[in-house]
């Protein structure tokens, strides 16, 4: 009886080993077949590089009604350079109670821009100044003439750590088809971080999603902002840049604190 | 220098001189529905970002010395230079007045000689229209 069991076990072991060898052989063949096939070429990276003009000829200058507008007259120029239709839909942010309260007490002299604090998205990409886009394999650089700001968009999969909070946050991105898609988080609180014309702040919860793509000679961008601290829901604008004049090189902005603050004396403050 | 100040005129007359102040809302600091005229001696040009400034030494209607502070565009749009508007030049400036009571600020200014002859680039506008 014991010998019979032993024989059976031996046969079973032999069968298992044989099976494993067959599987390995088939698998190995499959691997060889896969290896034999040519590797698929990576999708082409869209060419967004260059110096782009964000000035008045590209889109209306930033104001209390641009790029965020509750209403637009039919035919008025939209941030993307196209005329507004008859059924324009407001993109003005829907503020929650906290946002409304902040907006209500906002006083223009409080704005940190009068002390040369740089603007941030969503305002920064829309400021009427040139921006240079540089594409490297592991990152995309956005160099803004306005306020001498540099935003680095990491493409290598890294994620922000607890130490990566900053005025311009932390940006990660990827290419999707013909577009660069990026997301920026880890902003610090900014009293005019959403919009400095309407007194809307932004918080550490601000998340900015941007999509950049070419349409012929134009560079288009959709900028979407969410910030549950102040906004009831995300909102966005789509804008365009035109190529900067050939050979244009970014100039140093070099914000001067005296020049920045002088006009504050002419504003009648809401509070004494 | 005598000030021809506070000749406030209706809004439509100054619509063509809309300021190029993208850095902030000009309406917060200046009354864009009015204009003011001042005459004085150029004492300083501050060609800087986010905005440039031209300073005029003048006197108010009581003979007290005052300083007009005239806000212009940033470095890229500022066409005035120290060569084009030398220190010591006597000029007349017309633009939107500042809002704060008792202040002597102005923006979107057009400059001329005291007799009204246009001065400098762009018919005295002094700023480039953005591309």
mmCIF file of C-alpha atoms in Angstrom:
data_model
loop_
_atom_site.group_PDB
_atom_site.id
_atom_site.type_symbol
_atom_site.label_atom_id
_atom_site.label_comp_id
_atom_site.label_asym_id
_atom_site.label_seq_id
_atom_site.Cartn_x
_atom_site.Cartn_y
_atom_site.Cartn_z
ATOM 1 C CA UNK A 1 0.000 0.000 0.000
ATOM 2 C CA UNK A 2 2.798 2.333 1.004
ATOM 3 C CA UNK A 3 4.716 1.468 -2.148
ATOM 4 C CA UNK A 4 1.639 2.171 -4.266
ATOM 5 C CA UNK A 5 1.219 5.612 -2.675
ATOM 6 C CA UNK A 6 4.888 6.326 -3.186
ATOM 7 C CA UNK A 7 4.642 5.333 -6.857
ATOM 8 C CA UNK A 8 1.586 7.512 -7.312
ATOM 9 C CA UNK A 9 3.357 10.482 -5.700
ATOM 10 C CA UNK A 10 6.333 9.937 -7.934
ATOM 11 C CA UNK A 11 4.145 9.923 -11.015
ATOM 12 C CA UNK A 12 2.389 13.055 -9.871
ATOM 13 C CA UNK A 13 5.695 14.842 -9.308
ATOM 14 C CA UNK A 14 6.867 13.772 -12.724
ATOM 15 C CA UNK A 15 3.664 15.046 -14.272
ATOM 16 C CA UNK A 16 3.975 18.395 -12.513
ATOM 17 C CA UNK A 17 7.588 18.797 -13.598
ATOM 18 C CA UNK A 18 6.699 17.850 -17.154
ATOM 19 C CA UNK A 19 3.800 20.309 -17.128
ATOM 20 C CA UNK A 20 6.017 23.064 -15.834
ATOM 21 C CA UNK A 21 8.580 22.380 -18.553
ATOM 22 C CA UNK A 22 5.868 22.558 -21.205
ATOM 23 C CA UNK A 23 4.537 25.825 -19.800
ATOM 24 C CA UNK A 24 8.067 27.282 -19.679
ATOM 25 C CA UNK A 25 8.718 26.156 -23.220
ATOM 26 C CA UNK A 26 5.505 27.698 -24.500
ATOM 27 C CA UNK A 27 6.066 30.816 -22.415
ATOM 28 C CA UNK A 28 9.609 31.141 -23.608
ATOM 29 C CA UNK A 29 8.455 30.810 -27.169
ATOM 30 C CA UNK A 30 5.852 33.499 -26.536
ATOM 31 C CA UNK A 31 8.500 35.782 -25.069
ATOM 32 C CA UNK A 32 10.730 35.146 -28.084
ATOM 33 C CA UNK A 33 7.814 35.939 -30.373
ATOM 34 C CA UNK A 34 7.068 39.149 -28.474
ATOM 35 C CA UNK A 35 10.721 40.139 -28.511
ATOM 36 C CA UNK A 36 10.875 39.509 -32.189
ATOM 37 C CA UNK A 37 8.197 42.105 -32.872
ATOM 38 C CA UNK A 38 9.368 45.705 -33.451
ATOM 39 C CA UNK A 39 8.752 48.046 -30.508
ATOM 40 C CA UNK A 40 5.922 50.525 -31.039
ATOM 41 C CA UNK A 41 7.260 54.042 -31.595
ATOM 42 C CA UNK A 42 6.340 56.480 -28.815
ATOM 43 C CA UNK A 43 3.703 58.988 -29.842
ATOM 44 C CA UNK A 44 5.182 62.244 -31.123
ATOM 45 C CA UNK A 45 5.553 65.005 -28.567
ATOM 46 C CA UNK A 46 3.604 68.118 -29.524
ATOM 47 C CA UNK A 47 5.867 71.052 -30.257
ATOM 48 C CA UNK A 48 4.824 73.827 -27.885
ATOM 49 C CA UNK A 49 8.274 75.369 -27.521
ATOM 50 C CA UNK A 50 8.919 79.016 -28.196
ATOM 51 C CA UNK A 51 8.138 82.496 -26.983
ATOM 52 C CA UNK A 52 4.435 83.282 -26.995
ATOM 53 C CA UNK A 53 2.780 86.662 -26.851
ATOM 54 C CA UNK A 54 0.089 86.966 -24.197
ATOM 55 C CA UNK A 55 -0.552 90.646 -24.948
ATOM 56 C CA UNK A 56 -3.553 92.483 -26.268
ATOM 57 C CA UNK A 57 -3.281 91.193 -29.827
ATOM 58 C CA UNK A 58 -3.689 87.634 -28.516
ATOM 59 C CA UNK A 59 -6.602 88.176 -26.161
ATOM 60 C CA UNK A 60 -8.345 90.968 -24.237
ATOM 61 C CA UNK A 61 -6.236 92.430 -21.441
ATOM 62 C CA UNK A 62 -7.048 91.096 -18.000
ATOM 63 C CA UNK A 63 -9.688 93.091 -16.171
ATOM 64 C CA UNK A 64 -12.705 92.690 -13.922
ATOM 65 C CA UNK A 65 -14.486 91.045 -16.865
ATOM 66 C CA UNK A 66 -11.664 89.114 -18.514
ATOM 67 C CA UNK A 67 -11.071 86.206 -18.449
ATOM 68 C CA UNK A 68 -13.918 85.781 -15.951
ATOM 69 C CA UNK A 69 -17.172 87.261 -17.213
ATOM 70 C CA UNK A 70 -20.764 86.821 -16.151
ATOM 71 C CA UNK A 71 -21.998 88.256 -19.429
ATOM 72 C CA UNK A 72 -20.456 89.031 -22.790
ATOM 73 C CA UNK A 73 -21.967 91.124 -25.553
ATOM 74 C CA UNK A 74 -22.487 89.174 -28.729
ATOM 75 C CA UNK A 75 -19.448 89.582 -30.931
ATOM 76 C CA UNK A 76 -17.131 90.725 -28.127
ATOM 77 C CA UNK A 77 -13.735 89.062 -28.214
ATOM 78 C CA UNK A 78 -13.366 86.095 -25.897
ATOM 79 C CA UNK A 79 -10.088 85.109 -24.249
ATOM 80 C CA UNK A 80 -9.496 82.552 -26.995
ATOM 81 C CA UNK A 81 -9.723 85.254 -29.647
ATOM 82 C CA UNK A 82 -13.087 84.171 -31.011
ATOM 83 C CA UNK A 83 -16.264 86.290 -30.887
ATOM 84 C CA UNK A 84 -18.800 85.638 -28.154
ATOM 85 C CA UNK A 85 -22.005 84.012 -29.287
ATOM 86 C CA UNK A 86 -25.534 85.060 -28.466
ATOM 87 C CA UNK A 87 -25.792 82.373 -25.797
ATOM 88 C CA UNK A 88 -22.614 83.095 -23.875
ATOM 89 C CA UNK A 89 -22.440 81.084 -20.654
ATOM 90 C CA UNK A 90 -20.888 82.757 -17.610
ATOM 91 C CA UNK A 91 -17.581 81.352 -16.430
ATOM 92 C CA UNK A 92 -17.469 83.669 -13.426
ATOM 93 C CA UNK A 93 -16.642 81.557 -10.370
ATOM 94 C CA UNK A 94 -19.514 80.490 -8.193
ATOM 95 C CA UNK A 95 -18.252 81.430 -4.746
ATOM 96 C CA UNK A 96 -19.267 79.621 -1.602
ATOM 97 C CA UNK A 97 -20.135 81.549 1.550
ATOM 98 C CA UNK A 98 -16.523 81.776 2.602
ATOM 99 C CA UNK A 99 -15.505 83.110 -0.810
ATOM 100 C CA UNK A 100 -18.300 85.662 -0.786
ATOM 101 C CA UNK A 101 -17.312 86.809 2.690
ATOM 102 C CA UNK A 102 -13.677 87.256 1.619
ATOM 103 C CA UNK A 103 -14.731 89.128 -1.487
ATOM 104 C CA UNK A 104 -16.953 91.403 0.575
ATOM 105 C CA UNK A 105 -14.185 92.494 2.922
ATOM 106 C CA UNK A 106 -11.487 92.653 0.237
ATOM 107 C CA UNK A 107 -9.782 96.027 0.134
ATOM 108 C CA UNK A 108 -7.638 96.860 -2.895
ATOM 109 C CA UNK A 109 -4.644 98.126 -0.879
ATOM 110 C CA UNK A 110 -4.408 94.664 0.699
ATOM 111 C CA UNK A 111 -3.389 93.158 -2.600
ATOM 112 C CA UNK A 112 0.125 91.740 -2.305
ATOM 113 C CA UNK A 113 0.941 92.729 -5.901
ATOM 114 C CA UNK A 114 1.626 96.216 -4.524
ATOM 115 C CA UNK A 115 4.577 94.607 -2.759
ATOM 116 C CA UNK A 116 5.721 92.762 -5.889
ATOM 117 C CA UNK A 117 4.331 89.396 -4.838
ATOM 118 C CA UNK A 118 3.964 87.496 -8.102
ATOM 119 C CA UNK A 119 0.633 86.488 -9.532
ATOM 120 C CA UNK A 120 -0.203 82.806 -9.804
ATOM 121 C CA UNK A 121 -2.481 80.677 -11.977
ATOM 122 C CA UNK A 122 -5.184 81.186 -13.051
ATOM 123 C CA UNK A 123 -4.186 84.875 -13.321
ATOM 124 C CA UNK A 124 -0.538 84.428 -14.322
ATOM 125 C CA UNK A 125 -1.031 82.674 -17.687
ATOM 126 C CA UNK A 126 -3.516 85.386 -18.679
ATOM 127 C CA UNK A 127 -1.376 88.383 -17.727
ATOM 128 C CA UNK A 128 -0.555 90.401 -20.863
ATOM 129 C CA UNK A 129 3.095 89.450 -21.121
ATOM 130 C CA UNK A 130 5.181 86.969 -23.107
ATOM 131 C CA UNK A 131 5.824 83.445 -21.894
ATOM 132 C CA UNK A 132 8.528 81.081 -23.084
ATOM 133 C CA UNK A 133 7.893 77.350 -23.137
ATOM 134 C CA UNK A 134 10.893 75.034 -23.017
ATOM 135 C CA UNK A 135 10.400 71.275 -23.453
ATOM 136 C CA UNK A 136 12.911 68.885 -21.957
ATOM 137 C CA UNK A 137 12.496 65.102 -21.804
ATOM 138 C CA UNK A 138 11.617 65.059 -18.121
ATOM 139 C CA UNK A 139 10.014 68.479 -17.687
ATOM 140 C CA UNK A 140 8.409 71.469 -19.339
ATOM 141 C CA UNK A 141 9.440 74.942 -18.261
ATOM 142 C CA UNK A 142 7.093 77.933 -18.381
ATOM 143 C CA UNK A 143 9.117 81.133 -18.133
ATOM 144 C CA UNK A 144 6.872 84.145 -17.610
ATOM 145 C CA UNK A 145 8.141 87.637 -18.261
ATOM 146 C CA UNK A 146 5.537 88.861 -15.763
ATOM 147 C CA UNK A 147 7.079 88.819 -12.322
ATOM 148 C CA UNK A 148 10.055 86.747 -13.601
ATOM 149 C CA UNK A 149 8.213 83.570 -12.713
ATOM 150 C CA UNK A 150 9.324 80.036 -13.596
ATOM 151 C CA UNK A 151 6.969 77.082 -13.412
ATOM 152 C CA UNK A 152 8.424 73.594 -13.798
ATOM 153 C CA UNK A 153 6.075 70.863 -14.949
ATOM 154 C CA UNK A 154 7.508 67.465 -14.107
ATOM 155 C CA UNK A 155 6.876 64.691 -16.632
ATOM 156 C CA UNK A 156 8.845 61.941 -14.874
ATOM 157 C CA UNK A 157 6.108 60.757 -12.560
ATOM 158 C CA UNK A 158 7.305 62.405 -9.404
ATOM 159 C CA UNK A 159 4.718 63.696 -6.986
ATOM 160 C CA UNK A 160 4.910 66.598 -4.531
ATOM 161 C CA UNK A 161 6.089 65.916 -1.028
ATOM 162 C CA UNK A 162 5.000 67.686 2.135
ATOM 163 C CA UNK A 163 7.873 70.110 1.579
ATOM 164 C CA UNK A 164 6.770 71.159 -1.890
ATOM 165 C CA UNK A 165 4.317 73.949 -1.041
ATOM 166 C CA UNK A 166 5.045 77.245 -2.718
ATOM 167 C CA UNK A 167 3.658 80.364 -4.362
ATOM 168 C CA UNK A 168 3.526 78.593 -7.728
ATOM 169 C CA UNK A 169 2.644 75.213 -6.259
ATOM 170 C CA UNK A 170 3.952 71.963 -7.700
ATOM 171 C CA UNK A 171 3.165 70.911 -11.260
ATOM 172 C CA UNK A 172 3.112 67.496 -12.860
ATOM 173 C CA UNK A 173 2.075 66.710 -16.400
ATOM 174 C CA UNK A 174 2.029 64.415 -19.379
ATOM 175 C CA UNK A 175 1.427 64.540 -23.089
ATOM 176 C CA UNK A 176 -1.977 63.424 -24.275
ATOM 177 C CA UNK A 177 -2.246 63.292 -28.029
ATOM 178 C CA UNK A 178 -1.403 66.748 -29.319
ATOM 179 C CA UNK A 179 -1.588 68.421 -25.905
ATOM 180 C CA UNK A 180 0.361 68.949 -22.722
ATOM 181 C CA UNK A 181 -1.892 68.224 -19.774
ATOM 182 C CA UNK A 182 -0.754 69.424 -16.383
ATOM 183 C CA UNK A 183 -2.005 69.732 -12.854
ATOM 184 C CA UNK A 184 -0.718 72.050 -10.169
ATOM 185 C CA UNK A 185 -1.344 71.638 -6.455
ATOM 186 C CA UNK A 186 0.471 72.535 -3.229
ATOM 187 C CA UNK A 187 -0.199 76.251 -3.429
ATOM 188 C CA UNK A 188 0.058 78.453 -0.379
ATOM 189 C CA UNK A 189 -2.822 80.698 0.691
ATOM 190 C CA UNK A 190 -3.008 83.754 -1.533
ATOM 191 C CA UNK A 191 -5.426 86.589 -0.825
ATOM 192 C CA UNK A 192 -5.748 87.361 -4.545
ATOM 193 C CA UNK A 193 -4.813 83.893 -5.745
ATOM 194 C CA UNK A 194 -7.843 83.404 -7.941
ATOM 195 C CA UNK A 195 -8.357 86.892 -9.273
ATOM 196 C CA UNK A 196 -6.972 90.260 -8.280
ATOM 197 C CA UNK A 197 -9.649 92.351 -10.005
ATOM 198 C CA UNK A 198 -12.554 90.836 -8.122
ATOM 199 C CA UNK A 199 -10.830 90.175 -4.821
ATOM 200 C CA UNK A 200 -11.076 86.385 -4.844
ATOM 201 C CA UNK A 201 -8.521 84.451 -2.803
ATOM 202 C CA UNK A 202 -7.218 80.921 -3.210
ATOM 203 C CA UNK A 203 -6.249 78.329 -0.641
ATOM 204 C CA UNK A 204 -3.926 75.356 -0.217
ATOM 205 C CA UNK A 205 -6.755 73.335 -1.767
ATOM 206 C CA UNK A 206 -6.456 75.158 -5.082
ATOM 207 C CA UNK A 207 -5.926 72.758 -7.941
ATOM 208 C CA UNK A 208 -5.224 74.124 -11.413
ATOM 209 C CA UNK A 209 -5.530 71.886 -14.439
ATOM 210 C CA UNK A 210 -4.135 73.220 -17.703
ATOM 211 C CA UNK A 211 -4.156 71.907 -21.227
ATOM 212 C CA UNK A 212 -1.932 73.422 -23.924
ATOM 213 C CA UNK A 213 -2.133 72.602 -27.602
ATOM 214 C CA UNK A 214 -1.314 74.109 -30.968
ATOM 215 C CA UNK A 215 -3.876 75.215 -33.506
ATOM 216 C CA UNK A 216 -1.831 76.266 -36.496
ATOM 217 C CA UNK A 217 0.271 79.217 -35.405
ATOM 218 C CA UNK A 218 -1.740 79.705 -32.235
ATOM 219 C CA UNK A 219 -1.120 78.192 -28.841
ATOM 220 C CA UNK A 220 -4.373 77.481 -27.052
ATOM 221 C CA UNK A 221 -4.780 76.820 -23.357
ATOM 222 C CA UNK A 222 -7.658 75.814 -21.148
ATOM 223 C CA UNK A 223 -7.143 76.673 -17.503
ATOM 224 C CA UNK A 224 -9.493 75.060 -14.999
ATOM 225 C CA UNK A 225 -9.494 75.904 -11.308
ATOM 226 C CA UNK A 226 -11.028 74.162 -8.372
ATOM 227 C CA UNK A 227 -10.748 75.276 -4.788
ATOM 228 C CA UNK A 228 -13.429 73.926 -2.463
ATOM 229 C CA UNK A 229 -12.299 76.392 0.182
ATOM 230 C CA UNK A 230 -13.821 79.242 -1.838
ATOM 231 C CA UNK A 231 -15.509 77.884 -4.979
ATOM 232 C CA UNK A 232 -18.677 75.828 -5.213
ATOM 233 C CA UNK A 233 -17.459 74.126 -8.363
ATOM 234 C CA UNK A 234 -14.567 74.275 -10.803
ATOM 235 C CA UNK A 235 -14.549 76.912 -13.488
ATOM 236 C CA UNK A 236 -12.356 77.531 -16.508
ATOM 237 C CA UNK A 237 -11.382 79.774 -19.378
ATOM 238 C CA UNK A 238 -9.822 79.005 -22.735
ATOM 239 C CA UNK A 239 -7.309 81.480 -24.094
ATOM 240 C CA UNK A 240 -4.857 81.833 -26.913
ATOM 241 C CA UNK A 241 -1.316 83.030 -27.375
ATOM 242 C CA UNK A 242 0.184 84.164 -30.633
ATOM 243 C CA UNK A 243 3.854 83.744 -31.540
ATOM 244 C CA UNK A 244 6.006 86.547 -30.166
ATOM 245 C CA UNK A 245 7.884 88.649 -32.715
ATOM 246 C CA UNK A 246 10.744 86.684 -34.240
ATOM 247 C CA UNK A 247 13.845 86.814 -32.098
ATOM 248 C CA UNK A 248 12.068 88.210 -29.054
ATOM 249 C CA UNK A 249 13.856 87.365 -25.826
ATOM 250 C CA UNK A 250 12.190 87.627 -22.462
ATOM 251 C CA UNK A 251 13.088 90.748 -20.549
ATOM 252 C CA UNK A 252 13.746 90.882 -16.836
ATOM 253 C CA UNK A 253 10.620 92.114 -15.076
ATOM 254 C CA UNK A 254 12.532 93.124 -11.978
ATOM 255 C CA UNK A 255 9.492 94.411 -10.098
ATOM 256 C CA UNK A 256 10.371 97.589 -8.241
ATOM 257 C CA UNK A 257 8.736 97.892 -4.806
ATOM 258 C CA UNK A 258 8.601 101.677 -4.943
ATOM 259 C CA UNK A 259 6.992 101.728 -8.387
ATOM 260 C CA UNK A 260 4.601 98.956 -7.390
ATOM 261 C CA UNK A 261 3.316 100.647 -4.243
ATOM 262 C CA UNK A 262 3.111 104.294 -5.275
ATOM 263 C CA UNK A 263 -0.433 104.140 -6.603
ATOM 264 C CA UNK A 264 -1.824 102.712 -3.344
ATOM 265 C CA UNK A 265 -1.828 106.232 -1.896
ATOM 266 C CA UNK A 266 -4.413 107.169 -4.533
ATOM 267 C CA UNK A 267 -6.870 104.439 -3.550
ATOM 268 C CA UNK A 268 -9.499 105.319 -1.022
ATOM 269 C CA UNK A 269 -9.377 102.394 1.415
ATOM 270 C CA UNK A 270 -12.629 100.784 2.507
ATOM 271 C CA UNK A 271 -11.413 100.563 6.082
ATOM 272 C CA UNK A 272 -9.481 103.024 8.187
ATOM 273 C CA UNK B 1 4.937 126.590 -11.232
ATOM 274 C CA UNK B 2 1.277 127.287 -11.349
ATOM 275 C CA UNK B 3 -1.077 124.396 -11.533
ATOM 276 C CA UNK B 4 -3.943 124.459 -13.962
ATOM 277 C CA UNK B 5 -5.448 121.815 -11.818
ATOM 278 C CA UNK B 6 -8.792 120.263 -11.384
ATOM 279 C CA UNK B 7 -10.304 121.153 -14.701
ATOM 280 C CA UNK B 8 -12.539 118.176 -14.599
ATOM 281 C CA UNK B 9 -14.159 117.250 -17.850
ATOM 282 C CA UNK B 10 -16.679 114.636 -18.920
ATOM 283 C CA UNK B 11 -15.682 111.090 -19.511
ATOM 284 C CA UNK B 12 -16.098 110.928 -23.243
ATOM 285 C CA UNK B 13 -13.301 113.406 -23.831
ATOM 286 C CA UNK B 14 -10.701 111.079 -22.422
ATOM 287 C CA UNK B 15 -11.891 107.741 -23.693
ATOM 288 C CA UNK B 16 -9.078 107.611 -26.232
ATOM 289 C CA UNK B 17 -6.472 107.784 -23.506
ATOM 290 C CA UNK B 18 -7.402 104.553 -21.755
ATOM 291 C CA UNK B 19 -4.594 103.576 -19.401
ATOM 292 C CA UNK B 20 -2.514 100.480 -19.964
ATOM 293 C CA UNK B 21 -2.463 99.391 -16.373
ATOM 294 C CA UNK B 22 -2.821 95.642 -16.517
ATOM 295 C CA UNK B 23 -1.086 95.329 -13.156
ATOM 296 C CA UNK B 24 -4.075 96.620 -11.274
ATOM 297 C CA UNK B 25 -7.472 98.078 -11.771
ATOM 298 C CA UNK B 26 -6.822 101.706 -12.674
ATOM 299 C CA UNK B 27 -10.360 102.484 -11.593
ATOM 300 C CA UNK B 28 -9.419 101.751 -7.973
ATOM 301 C CA UNK B 29 -6.865 104.547 -7.901
ATOM 302 C CA UNK B 30 -8.028 106.929 -10.643
ATOM 303 C CA UNK B 31 -11.345 108.381 -11.747
ATOM 304 C CA UNK B 32 -11.488 107.441 -15.396
ATOM 305 C CA UNK B 33 -14.596 109.544 -15.934
ATOM 306 C CA UNK B 34 -12.690 112.777 -15.300
ATOM 307 C CA UNK B 35 -9.527 114.475 -16.347
ATOM 308 C CA UNK B 36 -7.181 116.900 -14.731
ATOM 309 C CA UNK B 37 -4.549 119.246 -16.112
ATOM 310 C CA UNK B 38 -1.302 120.120 -14.418
ATOM 311 C CA UNK B 39 1.809 122.067 -15.293
ATOM 312 C CA UNK B 40 5.169 121.555 -13.710
ATOM 313 C CA UNK B 41 8.869 120.808 -13.986
ATOM 314 C CA UNK B 42 10.064 117.268 -14.542
ATOM 315 C CA UNK B 43 12.106 116.213 -11.528
ATOM 316 C CA UNK B 44 12.368 112.450 -11.951
ATOM 317 C CA UNK B 45 11.557 109.541 -14.246
ATOM 318 C CA UNK B 46 11.128 106.102 -12.736
ATOM 319 C CA UNK B 47 11.119 103.647 -15.638
ATOM 320 C CA UNK B 48 10.289 100.430 -13.842
ATOM 321 C CA UNK B 49 7.926 97.496 -13.644
ATOM 322 C CA UNK B 50 5.151 97.033 -12.883
ATOM 323 C CA UNK B 51 4.594 100.718 -13.747
ATOM 324 C CA UNK B 52 6.715 103.694 -14.594
ATOM 325 C CA UNK B 53 6.300 107.145 -13.090
ATOM 326 C CA UNK B 54 6.994 110.733 -14.039
ATOM 327 C CA UNK B 55 7.247 113.311 -11.274
ATOM 328 C CA UNK B 56 6.502 117.003 -11.709
ATOM 329 C CA UNK B 57 7.285 119.738 -9.245
ATOM 330 C CA UNK B 58 4.492 122.246 -9.179
ATOM 331 C CA UNK B 59 2.495 124.540 -6.922
ATOM 332 C CA UNK B 60 -1.116 124.472 -5.910
ATOM 333 C CA UNK B 61 -3.484 127.397 -6.221
ATOM 334 C CA UNK B 62 -2.343 128.637 -2.809
ATOM 335 C CA UNK B 63 1.249 128.765 -3.927
ATOM 336 C CA UNK B 64 2.274 125.706 -1.915
ATOM 337 C CA UNK B 65 4.832 123.413 -3.512
ATOM 338 C CA UNK B 66 3.358 120.057 -4.539
ATOM 339 C CA UNK B 67 4.497 117.033 -6.475
ATOM 340 C CA UNK B 68 2.441 115.439 -9.226
ATOM 341 C CA UNK B 69 3.011 111.708 -9.509
ATOM 342 C CA UNK B 70 2.024 110.474 -12.936
ATOM 343 C CA UNK B 71 1.641 106.745 -13.445
ATOM 344 C CA UNK B 72 2.621 105.289 -16.798
ATOM 345 C CA UNK B 73 2.893 101.807 -18.288
ATOM 346 C CA UNK B 74 5.568 99.249 -17.476
ATOM 347 C CA UNK B 75 9.046 99.220 -18.988
ATOM 348 C CA UNK B 76 7.921 97.581 -22.230
ATOM 349 C CA UNK B 77 5.222 100.147 -22.966
ATOM 350 C CA UNK B 78 7.010 103.205 -21.590
ATOM 351 C CA UNK B 79 8.274 105.339 -24.455
ATOM 352 C CA UNK B 80 9.543 108.268 -22.448
ATOM 353 C CA UNK B 81 13.212 108.268 -21.600
ATOM 354 C CA UNK B 82 15.347 110.711 -19.678
ATOM 355 C CA UNK B 83 16.620 111.903 -23.037
ATOM 356 C CA UNK B 84 13.116 112.441 -24.431
ATOM 357 C CA UNK B 85 11.877 114.162 -21.301
ATOM 358 C CA UNK B 86 14.936 115.704 -19.624
ATOM 359 C CA UNK B 87 14.891 116.628 -15.982
ATOM 360 C CA UNK B 88 14.036 120.321 -15.725
ATOM 361 C CA UNK B 89 11.667 120.364 -18.705
ATOM 362 C CA UNK B 90 8.492 122.323 -18.082
ATOM 363 C CA UNK B 91 5.483 120.387 -19.312
ATOM 364 C CA UNK B 92 1.733 120.322 -19.216
ATOM 365 C CA UNK B 93 0.098 116.980 -18.471
ATOM 366 C CA UNK B 94 -3.524 116.001 -18.935
ATOM 367 C CA UNK B 95 -4.884 112.720 -17.597
ATOM 368 C CA UNK B 96 -7.218 110.972 -15.170
ATOM 369 C CA UNK B 97 -7.006 112.293 -11.595
ATOM 370 C CA UNK B 98 -6.306 110.165 -8.569
ATOM 371 C CA UNK B 99 -9.233 109.428 -6.283
ATOM 372 C CA UNK B 100 -7.843 109.968 -2.800
ATOM 373 C CA UNK B 101 -8.849 113.440 -1.570
ATOM 374 C CA UNK B 102 -5.968 115.890 -1.565
ATOM 375 C CA UNK B 103 -3.693 113.643 -3.608
ATOM 376 C CA UNK B 104 -1.913 114.712 -6.779
ATOM 377 C CA UNK B 105 -1.809 111.597 -8.893
ATOM 378 C CA UNK B 106 -2.618 111.127 -12.533
ATOM 379 C CA UNK B 107 -2.621 108.362 -15.101
ATOM 380 C CA UNK B 108 -3.049 108.004 -18.861
ATOM 381 C CA UNK B 109 -1.362 111.380 -19.221
ATOM 382 C CA UNK B 110 -0.702 113.208 -22.457
ATOM 383 C CA UNK B 111 2.216 115.625 -22.313
ATOM 384 C CA UNK B 112 2.719 118.886 -24.155
ATOM 385 C CA UNK B 113 4.702 122.072 -23.890
ATOM 386 C CA UNK B 114 3.025 124.731 -21.737
ATOM 387 C CA UNK B 115 1.621 126.333 -24.900
ATOM 388 C CA UNK B 116 -0.048 123.070 -25.869
ATOM 389 C CA UNK B 117 2.431 121.975 -28.544
ATOM 390 C CA UNK B 118 2.586 118.138 -28.503
ATOM 391 C CA UNK B 119 5.706 116.814 -26.859
ATOM 392 C CA UNK B 120 7.599 113.594 -27.375
ATOM 393 C CA UNK B 121 6.512 110.282 -28.836
ATOM 394 C CA UNK B 122 3.016 109.412 -29.930
ATOM 395 C CA UNK B 123 1.754 112.957 -29.753
ATOM 396 C CA UNK B 124 2.652 113.198 -26.094
ATOM 397 C CA UNK B 125 1.028 109.891 -25.236
ATOM 398 C CA UNK B 126 4.346 108.576 -24.107
ATOM 399 C CA UNK B 127 3.338 104.936 -24.082
ATOM 400 C CA UNK B 128 3.422 102.316 -26.752
ATOM 401 C CA UNK B 129 0.195 100.580 -27.505
ATOM 402 C CA UNK B 130 0.872 96.905 -26.896
ATOM 403 C CA UNK B 131 1.539 94.852 -29.990
#
